[in-house]
Short mmCIF file of C-alpha atoms in Angstrom, two decimals:
data_model
loop_
_atom_site.label_atom_id
_atom_site.label_comp_id
_atom_site.label_asym_id
_atom_site.label_seq_id
_atom_site.Cartn_x
_atom_site.Cartn_y
_atom_site.Cartn_z
CA MET R 15 -9.81 27.62 106.10
CA GLN R 16 -12.61 29.03 103.91
CA TYR R 17 -13.38 32.39 102.27
CA LYS R 18 -16.63 33.63 100.81
CA THR R 19 -16.68 35.38 97.41
CA LYS R 20 -19.36 37.38 95.54
CA THR R 21 -18.66 36.02 92.04
CA ALA R 22 -17.87 32.65 90.59
CA SER R 23 -14.71 33.94 88.88
CA THR R 24 -13.40 35.43 92.10
CA ARG R 25 -14.21 32.28 94.00
CA ASN R 26 -12.41 30.12 91.51
CA PHE R 27 -9.29 32.26 91.66
CA ILE R 28 -9.18 32.23 95.49
CA ALA R 29 -9.89 28.49 95.48
CA VAL R 30 -6.89 27.82 93.32
CA ALA R 31 -4.68 30.09 95.37
CA GLU R 32 -5.94 28.41 98.52
CA THR R 33 -5.23 25.01 97.07
CA LYS R 34 -1.71 26.06 96.22
CA ALA R 35 -1.22 27.49 99.70
CA LYS R 36 -2.38 24.31 101.30
CA LEU R 37 -0.19 22.22 99.03
CA GLN R 38 2.86 24.18 99.95
CA LYS R 39 2.42 23.18 103.60
CA GLY R 40 2.03 19.47 102.90
CA LYS R 41 4.85 17.41 101.52
CA ASN R 42 3.46 14.07 100.50
CA ILE R 43 3.17 12.05 97.28
CA GLN R 44 -0.24 13.49 96.32
CA GLN R 45 1.03 17.01 96.76
CA ALA R 46 3.96 16.35 94.43
CA PHE R 47 1.66 14.81 91.86
CA LEU R 48 -0.75 17.78 91.91
CA LEU R 49 2.10 20.26 91.67
CA LYS R 50 3.39 18.40 88.66
CA GLN R 51 -0.03 18.48 87.05
CA LEU R 52 -0.58 22.19 87.76
CA SER R 53 2.86 23.05 86.39
CA GLY R 54 1.60 22.11 82.95
CA TYR R 55 -1.08 24.83 82.96
CA LYS R 56 -1.01 28.59 82.55
CA ILE R 57 -3.71 30.29 84.74
CA GLN R 58 -4.84 33.86 84.10
CA PHE R 59 -7.83 36.01 85.06
CA ASN R 60 -9.38 38.24 82.42
CA THR R 61 -10.59 41.33 84.25
CA ASP R 62 -12.48 42.70 81.22
CA LYS R 63 -14.53 39.58 80.80
CA GLN R 64 -14.37 38.59 84.46
CA ARG R 65 -13.30 35.11 83.45
CA LEU R 66 -10.64 32.70 84.57
CA ILE R 67 -8.49 31.36 81.72
CA ILE R 68 -6.62 28.12 82.13
CA LYS R 69 -4.35 27.06 79.26
CA ARG R 70 -2.47 23.82 78.85
CA VAL R 71 1.24 24.44 78.38
CA LYS R 72 2.87 21.94 75.98
CA ASN R 73 6.47 21.06 76.43
CA ALA R 74 8.96 20.41 73.59
CA TRP R 75 8.44 16.64 73.62
CA GLU R 76 4.66 17.00 73.25
CA ARG R 77 5.09 19.48 70.42
CA MET R 78 7.36 17.03 68.64
CA GLN R 79 4.78 14.29 69.08
CA HIS R 80 2.05 16.48 67.57
CA LEU R 81 4.34 17.37 64.62
CA LYS R 82 5.12 13.70 64.09
CA VAL R 83 1.42 12.84 63.97
CA ALA R 84 0.78 15.65 61.46
CA VAL R 85 3.61 14.40 59.20
CA LEU R 86 2.34 10.84 59.39
CA TYR R 87 -1.18 11.96 58.39
CA THR R 88 0.24 13.92 55.42
CA VAL R 89 2.31 10.95 54.21
CA ALA R 90 -0.66 8.64 54.60
CA LEU R 91 -2.80 11.03 52.56
CA CYS R 92 -0.20 11.16 49.75
CA ILE R 93 0.15 7.37 49.70
CA THR R 94 -3.62 7.03 49.52
CA GLY R 95 -3.67 9.48 46.55
CA PHE R 96 -0.96 7.54 44.71
CA LEU R 97 -2.72 4.25 45.39
CA LEU R 98 -5.98 5.71 44.10
CA TYR R 99 -4.26 6.99 40.91
CA GLY R 100 -2.53 3.63 40.47
CA SER R 101 -5.85 1.87 40.83
CA VAL R 102 -7.30 4.07 38.09
CA ILE R 103 -4.41 3.23 35.76
CA ALA R 104 -4.41 -0.48 36.66
CA THR R 105 -8.13 -0.79 35.99
CA ASP R 106 -7.74 1.03 32.58
CA LEU R 107 -9.84 4.00 33.65
CA HIS R 108 -9.64 7.17 31.56
CA PHE R 109 -10.72 10.75 31.98
CA ALA R 110 -12.64 11.24 28.75
CA GLN R 111 -15.33 13.32 27.02
CA GLN R 112 -18.65 12.23 25.60
CA ALA R 113 -19.04 14.10 22.27
CA LEU R 114 -22.46 15.13 20.97
CA ILE R 115 -23.41 16.88 17.72
CA ASN R 116 -26.94 18.21 17.34
CA GLY R 117 -27.82 16.24 20.47
CA LYS R 118 -26.70 12.98 18.86
CA ASN R 119 -24.15 10.86 20.69
CA ILE R 120 -21.02 10.54 18.50
CA GLY R 121 -18.78 8.68 20.93
CA ILE R 122 -16.47 8.73 23.94
CA ILE R 123 -13.15 10.41 23.11
CA LYS R 124 -9.96 11.36 24.95
CA ASP R 125 -8.73 14.28 22.82
CA THR R 126 -11.22 16.97 21.77
CA ALA R 127 -8.68 18.74 19.52
CA LYS R 128 -8.05 15.55 17.51
CA PHE R 129 -11.79 14.91 17.33
CA GLU R 130 -12.53 18.35 15.87
CA SER R 131 -9.61 17.98 13.43
CA LEU R 132 -11.11 14.64 12.30
CA ILE R 133 -14.47 16.33 11.65
CA LYS R 134 -12.76 18.95 9.50
CA ASP R 135 -10.77 16.34 7.53
CA MET R 136 -13.91 14.30 6.88
CA GLN R 137 -15.77 17.38 5.70
CA GLN R 138 -12.99 18.16 3.19
CA SER R 139 -12.82 14.52 2.04
CA LEU R 140 -16.58 14.41 1.55
CA SER R 141 -16.46 17.67 -0.44
CA THR R 142 -13.78 16.18 -2.71
CA THR R 143 -15.77 12.97 -3.24
CA LEU R 144 -19.00 14.81 -4.08
CA GLY R 145 -17.33 17.55 -6.10
CA LYS R 146 -18.99 20.33 -4.12
CA GLU R 147 -18.61 22.11 -0.81
CA VAL R 148 -20.26 20.31 2.11
CA GLU R 149 -21.61 22.39 4.98
CA PRO R 150 -19.79 21.87 8.31
CA THR R 151 -21.54 20.26 11.27
CA ASP R 152 -22.64 22.14 14.38
CA LYS R 153 -20.02 22.65 17.07
CA PRO R 154 -19.66 19.54 19.28
CA VAL R 155 -20.78 19.56 22.93
CA TYR R 156 -18.70 17.64 25.48
CA ILE R 157 -19.60 15.96 28.79
CA ALA R 158 -16.79 14.83 31.10
CA ARG R 159 -16.69 11.11 31.84
CA LEU R 160 -14.51 8.64 33.76
CA VAL R 161 -14.65 5.45 31.70
CA PHE R 162 -12.90 2.14 31.16
CA GLY R 163 -10.66 1.86 28.07
CA LYS R 164 -13.07 -0.52 26.36
CA SER R 165 -15.75 2.18 26.51
CA LEU R 166 -13.72 4.54 24.28
CA THR R 167 -15.25 4.71 20.79
CA SER R 168 -13.22 3.07 17.98
CA ASP R 169 -11.95 5.19 15.10
CA TYR R 170 -14.19 3.40 12.59
CA THR R 171 -17.37 3.93 14.67
CA LEU R 172 -16.37 7.53 15.33
CA ARG R 173 -16.02 8.19 11.60
CA GLN R 174 -19.32 6.54 10.83
CA ASN R 175 -21.13 8.56 13.51
CA ILE R 176 -19.55 11.78 12.23
CA LEU R 177 -20.56 10.93 8.64
CA SER R 178 -24.16 10.41 9.75
CA THR R 179 -24.35 14.08 10.79
CA PHE R 180 -23.71 15.32 7.20
CA GLY R 181 -26.55 15.71 4.74
CA GLU R 182 -24.76 14.19 1.70
CA VAL R 183 -24.52 10.61 3.00
CA GLU R 184 -26.76 7.56 3.04
CA GLU R 185 -26.79 4.43 5.15
CA ALA R 186 -25.89 1.77 2.61
CA TYR R 187 -23.98 -1.47 2.02
CA ALA R 188 -20.36 -0.63 1.26
CA ILE R 189 -18.10 -3.00 -0.72
CA TYR R 190 -14.47 -3.05 0.41
CA VAL R 191 -11.50 -4.70 -1.32
CA ASN R 192 -8.60 -5.16 1.10
CA ASP R 193 -10.30 -2.60 3.39
CA VAL R 194 -10.42 0.00 0.58
CA LEU R 195 -13.90 1.36 -0.19
CA ILE R 196 -14.76 0.74 -3.87
CA CYS R 197 -18.50 1.39 -4.15
CA ALA R 198 -21.83 0.84 -2.36
CA ALA R 199 -25.46 -0.14 -2.87
CA LEU R 200 -28.61 0.86 -1.01
CA ASN R 201 -29.75 -2.77 -1.05
CA GLU R 202 -27.60 -5.54 0.46
CA GLN R 203 -28.80 -8.17 -2.02
CA VAL R 204 -27.83 -5.96 -4.99
CA ALA R 205 -24.28 -5.76 -3.62
CA ARG R 206 -24.05 -9.51 -3.00
CA ASP R 207 -25.52 -10.38 -6.43
CA ALA R 208 -22.92 -8.22 -8.19
CA VAL R 209 -20.07 -9.93 -6.32
CA GLU R 210 -21.54 -13.38 -7.02
CA LYS R 211 -21.88 -12.56 -10.74
CA ILE R 212 -18.11 -11.97 -10.93
CA LYS R 213 -17.52 -15.44 -9.49
CA ASN R 214 -20.04 -17.08 -11.86
CA ASP R 215 -18.44 -15.40 -14.88
CA ASN R 216 -15.12 -17.03 -13.94
CA LEU R 217 -16.40 -20.61 -13.63
CA ASP R 218 -14.98 -21.19 -17.14
CA GLY R 219 -17.81 -23.57 -18.00
CA THR R 220 -16.81 -25.93 -15.20
CA PRO R 221 -19.50 -26.24 -12.48
CA ASP R 222 -17.03 -27.85 -10.06
CA ALA R 223 -14.47 -25.04 -10.38
CA GLN R 224 -13.30 -23.28 -7.23
CA VAL R 225 -13.51 -19.51 -7.65
CA GLU R 226 -11.89 -17.27 -5.06
CA PHE R 227 -10.86 -13.65 -4.81
CA VAL R 228 -7.16 -13.02 -4.27
CA GLU R 229 -8.00 -9.96 -2.18
CA SER R 230 -10.39 -9.91 0.78
CA VAL R 231 -13.88 -8.68 -0.13
CA SER R 232 -16.31 -7.49 2.54
CA ILE R 233 -19.76 -5.88 2.57
CA ARG R 234 -20.50 -3.56 5.50
CA LYS R 235 -23.58 -1.60 6.46
CA GLU R 236 -22.48 1.95 7.18
CA PHE R 237 -22.90 5.60 6.27
CA ILE R 238 -21.44 6.28 2.80
CA PRO R 239 -21.08 9.44 0.66
CA ILE R 240 -23.73 9.31 -2.07
CA GLY R 241 -20.97 9.56 -4.71
CA TYR R 242 -20.12 5.88 -4.06
CA MET R 243 -23.64 4.59 -4.79
CA ARG R 244 -23.91 2.19 -7.77
CA SER R 245 -26.44 -0.09 -9.46
CA GLN R 246 -25.71 -3.82 -9.76
CA ASP R 247 -24.06 -3.33 -13.17
CA GLY R 248 -22.17 -0.33 -11.82
CA ILE R 249 -20.80 -2.41 -8.94
CA TYR R 250 -19.77 -5.18 -11.37
CA ASN R 251 -17.93 -2.69 -13.59
CA ALA R 252 -16.24 -1.01 -10.63
CA LEU R 253 -14.92 -4.32 -9.24
CA THR R 254 -13.74 -5.69 -12.61
CA ALA R 255 -12.02 -2.46 -13.70
CA THR R 256 -8.26 -2.05 -14.13
CA ARG R 257 -6.00 0.83 -13.21
CA GLU R 258 -2.58 1.94 -14.39
CA THR R 259 -0.34 2.66 -11.45
CA PRO R 260 3.34 3.66 -11.27
CA LYS R 261 5.51 1.15 -9.44
CA VAL R 262 9.14 1.21 -8.37
CA TYR R 263 11.29 -1.47 -10.01
CA LYS R 264 14.77 -2.28 -8.66
CA VAL R 265 17.27 -3.05 -11.41
CA MET R 266 18.77 -6.54 -11.19
CA GLN R 267 21.98 -7.98 -12.59
CA ASN R 268 22.00 -8.22 -16.44
CA ASP R 269 18.86 -6.04 -16.75
CA THR R 270 18.61 -3.82 -19.83
CA ILE R 271 16.33 -0.88 -20.56
CA TRP R 272 14.70 -2.78 -23.41
CA GLY R 273 14.30 -5.90 -21.30
CA ILE R 274 12.60 -3.97 -18.47
CA ALA R 275 10.29 -2.20 -20.93
CA ASN R 276 9.39 -5.50 -22.61
CA LYS R 277 8.82 -7.19 -19.24
CA PHE R 278 6.15 -4.64 -18.31
CA ALA R 279 4.64 -4.27 -21.82
CA MET R 280 6.03 -0.75 -22.23
CA SER R 281 7.99 0.94 -25.00
CA VAL R 282 11.49 2.23 -24.31
CA ASP R 283 10.23 5.79 -24.90
CA GLU R 284 7.52 5.30 -22.25
CA LEU R 285 10.18 4.14 -19.80
CA TYR R 286 12.29 7.23 -20.55
CA SER R 287 9.27 9.54 -20.14
CA LEU R 288 8.63 8.16 -16.63
CA ASN R 289 12.32 8.42 -15.69
CA LYS R 290 13.62 11.78 -16.92
CA GLU R 291 17.13 11.26 -15.48
CA LEU R 292 17.51 7.74 -16.90
CA SER R 293 20.88 7.11 -18.57
CA ASP R 294 21.72 4.41 -21.10
CA VAL R 295 23.83 2.55 -18.53
CA LEU R 296 22.00 0.71 -15.75
CA HIS R 297 23.49 -0.41 -12.45
CA GLU R 298 22.25 -3.17 -10.20
CA GLY R 299 20.11 -1.63 -7.43
CA ASP R 300 18.98 1.40 -9.49
CA GLU R 301 15.29 2.20 -9.01
CA LEU R 302 13.03 2.92 -11.99
CA LEU R 303 9.40 3.96 -12.21
CA ILE R 304 7.42 1.55 -14.35
CA SER R 305 3.77 1.61 -15.38
CA LYS R 306 1.78 -1.44 -14.39
CA ILE R 307 -1.81 -2.41 -15.18
CA GLU R 308 -3.55 -3.80 -12.11
CA TYR R 309 -6.99 -5.26 -11.53
CA ILE R 310 -9.09 -3.76 -8.73
CA LEU R 311 -10.15 -7.31 -7.83
CA ASN R 312 -8.18 -10.38 -8.93
CA VAL R 313 -10.16 -13.59 -9.46
CA GLN R 314 -8.50 -17.00 -9.20
CA THR R 315 -10.15 -20.10 -10.67
CA LYS R 316 -9.03 -23.70 -10.05
CA TYR R 317 -10.48 -26.72 -11.80
CA VAL R 318 -9.53 -30.21 -12.97
CA TYR R 319 -9.51 -30.78 -16.73
CA LYS R 320 -10.06 -34.30 -18.07
CA GLY R 321 -9.92 -34.92 -21.82
CA GLU R 322 -7.93 -35.30 -25.00
CA LYS R 323 -5.12 -32.97 -25.99
CA ALA R 324 -3.15 -32.75 -29.23
CA ILE R 325 0.52 -33.68 -29.40
CA PRO R 326 2.37 -31.37 -31.85
CA TYR R 327 4.18 -33.09 -34.69
CA PRO R 328 7.86 -32.42 -35.51
CA VAL R 329 8.85 -30.74 -38.83
CA ASN R 330 11.76 -31.99 -40.94
CA GLU R 331 13.12 -29.40 -43.41
CA ILE R 332 14.66 -30.35 -46.77
CA GLN R 333 16.76 -27.66 -48.44
CA ASP R 334 15.91 -27.05 -52.14
CA TYR R 335 18.30 -24.79 -54.08
CA ASP R 336 15.96 -24.63 -57.10
CA MET R 337 13.19 -23.06 -54.94
CA PRO R 338 13.34 -19.29 -54.19
CA LEU R 339 14.80 -18.41 -50.80
CA GLY R 340 12.15 -18.29 -48.07
CA LYS R 341 9.56 -20.38 -49.94
CA LYS R 342 8.28 -23.62 -48.41
CA SER R 343 6.48 -26.66 -49.82
CA VAL R 344 4.99 -29.53 -47.79
CA VAL R 345 6.14 -32.94 -49.01
CA VAL R 346 4.57 -35.12 -46.30
CA ALA R 347 1.84 -33.58 -44.15
CA GLY R 348 2.28 -33.94 -40.42
CA VAL R 349 -0.35 -35.51 -38.19
CA GLU R 350 -0.87 -34.50 -34.57
CA GLY R 351 -0.84 -37.18 -31.92
CA LYS R 352 -3.39 -37.46 -29.13
CA LYS R 353 -3.22 -38.01 -25.39
CA TYR R 354 -5.73 -38.23 -22.56
CA VAL R 355 -4.75 -35.94 -19.69
CA VAL R 356 -5.97 -35.19 -16.20
CA GLU R 357 -4.55 -31.88 -14.99
CA GLU R 358 -5.31 -29.20 -12.42
CA ILE R 359 -5.44 -25.76 -14.02
CA THR R 360 -5.17 -22.46 -12.15
CA LYS R 361 -6.29 -19.27 -13.84
CA GLN R 362 -6.08 -15.67 -12.67
CA ASN R 363 -8.27 -13.13 -14.45
CA ASP R 364 -8.88 -15.68 -17.24
CA GLU R 365 -5.15 -16.26 -17.83
CA ILE R 366 -3.59 -19.66 -17.06
CA VAL R 367 -0.89 -19.18 -14.42
CA ASP R 368 -0.25 -22.81 -13.44
CA ARG R 369 -0.75 -26.37 -14.73
CA ASN R 370 -0.30 -29.45 -12.61
CA ILE R 371 -0.36 -32.73 -14.59
CA ILE R 372 -2.03 -35.43 -12.52
CA SER R 373 -1.86 -38.15 -15.17
CA GLU R 374 -1.66 -38.61 -18.97
CA GLU R 375 -2.04 -41.50 -21.44
CA ILE R 376 -0.76 -41.49 -25.06
CA LEU R 377 -3.57 -42.42 -27.44
CA SER R 378 -1.67 -41.95 -30.72
CA GLU R 379 1.84 -40.84 -31.67
CA PRO R 380 2.34 -37.79 -33.93
CA VAL R 381 3.58 -38.19 -37.54
CA ALA R 382 6.45 -35.92 -38.60
CA GLU R 383 5.98 -33.42 -41.43
CA SER R 384 8.50 -33.05 -44.27
CA VAL R 385 8.88 -29.60 -45.83
CA LYS R 386 11.02 -28.35 -48.71
CA VAL R 387 12.69 -25.00 -47.92
CA GLY R 388 13.81 -22.76 -50.80
CA MET R 389 17.48 -21.71 -50.80
CA LYS R 390 17.76 -19.95 -54.19
CA LYS R 391 18.78 -16.30 -53.77
CA ASP R 392 16.59 -13.58 -55.23
CA LEU R 393 18.73 -10.55 -56.08
CA SER R 394 15.79 -8.25 -56.92
CA THR R 395 16.04 -4.92 -55.03
CA VAL R 396 13.83 -2.30 -53.44
CA ALA R 397 14.48 -0.13 -56.44
CA ILE R 398 12.35 -2.59 -58.46
CA SER R 399 9.76 -3.83 -55.91
CA GLY R 400 9.50 -0.70 -53.71
CA LYS R 401 9.00 -2.98 -50.67
CA LEU R 402 11.26 -4.38 -47.97
CA ALA R 403 10.98 -7.50 -45.86
CA ARG R 404 11.06 -7.13 -42.08
CA PRO R 405 14.70 -7.81 -41.11
CA VAL R 406 14.05 -9.45 -37.73
CA PHE R 407 11.14 -10.98 -35.86
CA GLY R 408 10.49 -9.04 -32.63
CA THR R 409 8.73 -6.13 -30.98
CA ILE R 410 8.99 -2.55 -32.21
CA SER R 411 10.38 -0.69 -29.21
CA SER R 412 10.99 2.71 -30.79
CA ARG R 413 9.76 4.20 -34.06
CA TYR R 414 11.20 6.68 -36.54
CA GLY R 415 10.84 10.35 -35.58
CA ASN R 416 11.19 12.71 -32.64
CA ARG R 417 11.64 11.28 -29.17
CA SER R 418 12.76 12.56 -25.76
CA ARG R 419 16.47 12.09 -26.52
CA GLY R 420 16.43 13.61 -30.03
CA PHE R 421 15.42 12.58 -33.55
CA HIS R 422 15.42 8.82 -34.14
CA LYS R 423 16.48 7.97 -37.70
CA GLY R 424 15.37 4.35 -37.75
CA LEU R 425 13.13 1.64 -36.38
CA ASP R 426 14.16 -0.33 -33.27
CA ILE R 427 13.01 -3.97 -33.28
CA ALA R 428 13.61 -5.59 -29.91
CA ALA R 429 14.44 -9.29 -29.77
CA PRO R 430 16.59 -11.63 -27.65
CA THR R 431 20.34 -11.63 -28.27
CA GLY R 432 21.18 -14.07 -31.06
CA THR R 433 17.91 -13.69 -32.99
CA PRO R 434 18.65 -13.88 -36.77
CA ILE R 435 18.79 -10.62 -38.75
CA LYS R 436 18.00 -11.05 -42.44
CA ALA R 437 18.53 -8.76 -45.43
CA ALA R 438 15.45 -6.65 -46.06
CA ASP R 439 16.14 -6.99 -49.78
CA GLY R 440 18.76 -8.19 -52.20
CA GLY R 441 21.91 -6.10 -52.68
CA THR R 442 25.61 -5.70 -52.03
CA VAL R 443 27.19 -5.43 -48.58
CA THR R 444 29.06 -2.10 -48.44
CA PHE R 445 30.11 -2.18 -44.78
CA SER R 446 30.32 -4.76 -41.97
CA GLY R 447 32.08 -4.05 -38.69
CA TRP R 448 32.26 -1.72 -35.71
CA SER R 449 30.79 1.77 -36.16
CA GLY R 450 30.77 3.82 -32.91
CA GLY R 451 27.27 4.25 -31.46
CA TYR R 452 25.86 1.70 -33.93
CA GLY R 453 28.07 -1.01 -32.43
CA TYR R 454 28.49 -3.82 -34.94
CA LEU R 455 26.83 -2.59 -38.14
CA VAL R 456 25.94 -3.99 -41.59
CA LYS R 457 25.16 -1.72 -44.57
CA ILE R 458 23.60 -3.04 -47.79
CA ASN R 459 23.34 -1.08 -51.05
CA HIS R 460 20.19 -1.97 -53.01
CA GLY R 461 20.82 0.29 -56.03
CA ASN R 462 19.22 3.53 -57.24
CA GLY R 463 20.35 5.34 -54.07
CA TYR R 464 18.68 2.92 -51.57
CA GLU R 465 20.68 1.63 -48.64
CA THR R 466 19.74 -0.19 -45.39
CA TYR R 467 21.50 -0.21 -42.00
CA TYR R 468 21.39 -2.98 -39.36
CA GLY R 469 22.91 -1.82 -36.07
CA HIS R 470 23.84 -3.11 -32.56
CA CYS R 471 24.52 -6.66 -33.86
CA SER R 472 26.11 -9.28 -31.62
CA SER R 473 27.74 -11.03 -34.60
CA ILE R 474 28.04 -10.46 -38.36
CA SER R 475 27.75 -13.18 -41.06
CA VAL R 476 28.66 -11.21 -44.23
CA SER R 477 31.63 -9.26 -45.58
CA PRO R 478 31.94 -6.08 -47.70
CA GLY R 479 31.42 -6.75 -51.42
CA GLU R 480 29.32 -9.88 -50.80
CA LYS R 481 26.04 -10.25 -52.72
CA VAL R 482 23.08 -11.10 -50.51
CA ALA R 483 19.53 -12.14 -51.30
CA LYS R 484 16.32 -10.91 -49.74
CA GLY R 485 15.78 -12.86 -46.51
CA GLU R 486 19.38 -14.09 -46.27
CA LEU R 487 21.01 -14.24 -42.81
CA ILE R 488 23.45 -11.33 -42.44
CA ALA R 489 23.86 -10.91 -38.65
CA LYS R 490 22.37 -11.61 -35.22
CA VAL R 491 20.65 -9.31 -32.72
CA GLY R 492 22.87 -7.83 -30.02
CA ASN R 493 23.35 -5.00 -27.55
CA THR R 494 26.55 -3.39 -28.84
CA GLY R 495 27.33 0.32 -29.16
CA ARG R 496 24.99 2.91 -27.65
CA SER R 497 22.17 0.52 -26.91
CA THR R 498 19.63 0.19 -24.11
CA GLY R 499 19.00 -3.51 -24.68
CA PRO R 500 19.20 -6.24 -27.34
CA HIS R 501 17.54 -5.00 -30.54
CA CYS R 502 18.14 -4.32 -34.21
CA HIS R 503 18.34 -0.66 -35.23
CA PHE R 504 17.03 -0.66 -38.82
CA GLU R 505 17.47 2.34 -41.14
CA VAL R 506 16.40 2.98 -44.73
CA ARG R 507 18.35 5.69 -46.58
CA LEU R 508 17.68 7.24 -49.99
CA ASN R 509 20.64 9.16 -51.38
CA GLY R 510 22.05 9.32 -47.86
CA VAL R 511 18.90 10.79 -46.26
CA ALA R 512 17.12 8.73 -43.57
CA GLN R 513 13.58 7.64 -44.50
CA ASN R 514 10.74 6.24 -42.39
CA PRO R 515 11.23 2.43 -42.57
CA SER R 516 7.54 1.80 -41.85
CA LYS R 517 6.68 3.11 -45.32
CA TYR R 518 8.77 0.39 -46.97
CA ILE R 519 8.23 -2.72 -44.84
CA ASN R 520 5.51 -5.13 -45.95
#
């Protein structure tokens, strides 16, 4: 059965209706299939647009399938992103910036804030070195880059490139000692000649000597502040100079203040001035500031010495009680022996630090010397001569006068415990024994108001009332009483008033 329509839209609508009508009459497999297919569509006719609208109707299962596909795509996209990021990390890729100043490439950096802080620090450092204000560089320009880690600019190269943008620098040959910049030269040969001259000056007259620097020395071509520029002589002087630097010393068992001062060629007063809170009693583990002279560059020389060396002769003393005390007279002159030695000598800064005997052969034995030693006491006093003998052989560690801990009434002569203390002049012992802060003390009266004190003794050899001669043993050096180390505290008194001992000692 057929119908004729005037429009396509009308025809389509009637055709569908007709199809449905026909399908309702037939009950076969095809009809069931078509009905099933049509049930999945929504059919409408738009009268305004004169158009037939057919829409596919999705059931719940189909909607779930579409949702599942969407979720799978999202997960896949996330996984791909993570894999891409992981690939960037695994291949050492970095998001970085290429820094330029005045159009000049400075380097590839990761942190612009750190880079600009570095520029500022270098400007201040350069101003300090030159002693005047250095103009800042133009503001850096950055270009984003994705680079491998090895493409990032090293700190050293970055600093050099930044330095090159300042006006107060020159490209020169810098001399480093243990990676510390010492000086520089515009000419590479000038720098190398100055370093070589130091080695030649330490050959010690031995062409076969091995001369090496204890520290590492390197010459690098780089941009350097002009304040570091030197001539060849200037480089030599800079590398051979010394400096006094404070160091921390940890007190060890049996250390004394005097011993520490003596060890580092300091006076006790210098040690006290560096350590304001220092007490007279030291404890193991205490830390003290000490002053130490150091070379900028230490030079070590090794060579083999072959030749004759003298063998010292022994001295036999013969006591003579008719000869004044302290006088000596040679009876039989000694003769040095000789030996041929082969030894390896190691010097550092022209001071022998090690000897290694390879072989030696005695060429002649030494002959002993005989000497008469005077034992006769001389009871003359300072009141007659006006001069005193030095009571002990040692180092003056503290002089008469004002010092950080108050007025010092005597002269401190540092020496190892047990060193002999001798009477500075003839006289009578007025006191020998313990005396508070003096420790073990000896007093000698020389007449006419003169008296001498010998303090901090470890032992005493005389008694009160005993007559002693100039140069006679009266005690031994110690560390008793209020003492910072083994020494002899020597006082000269006139009518009970302390005098400056240095004015009386020969």
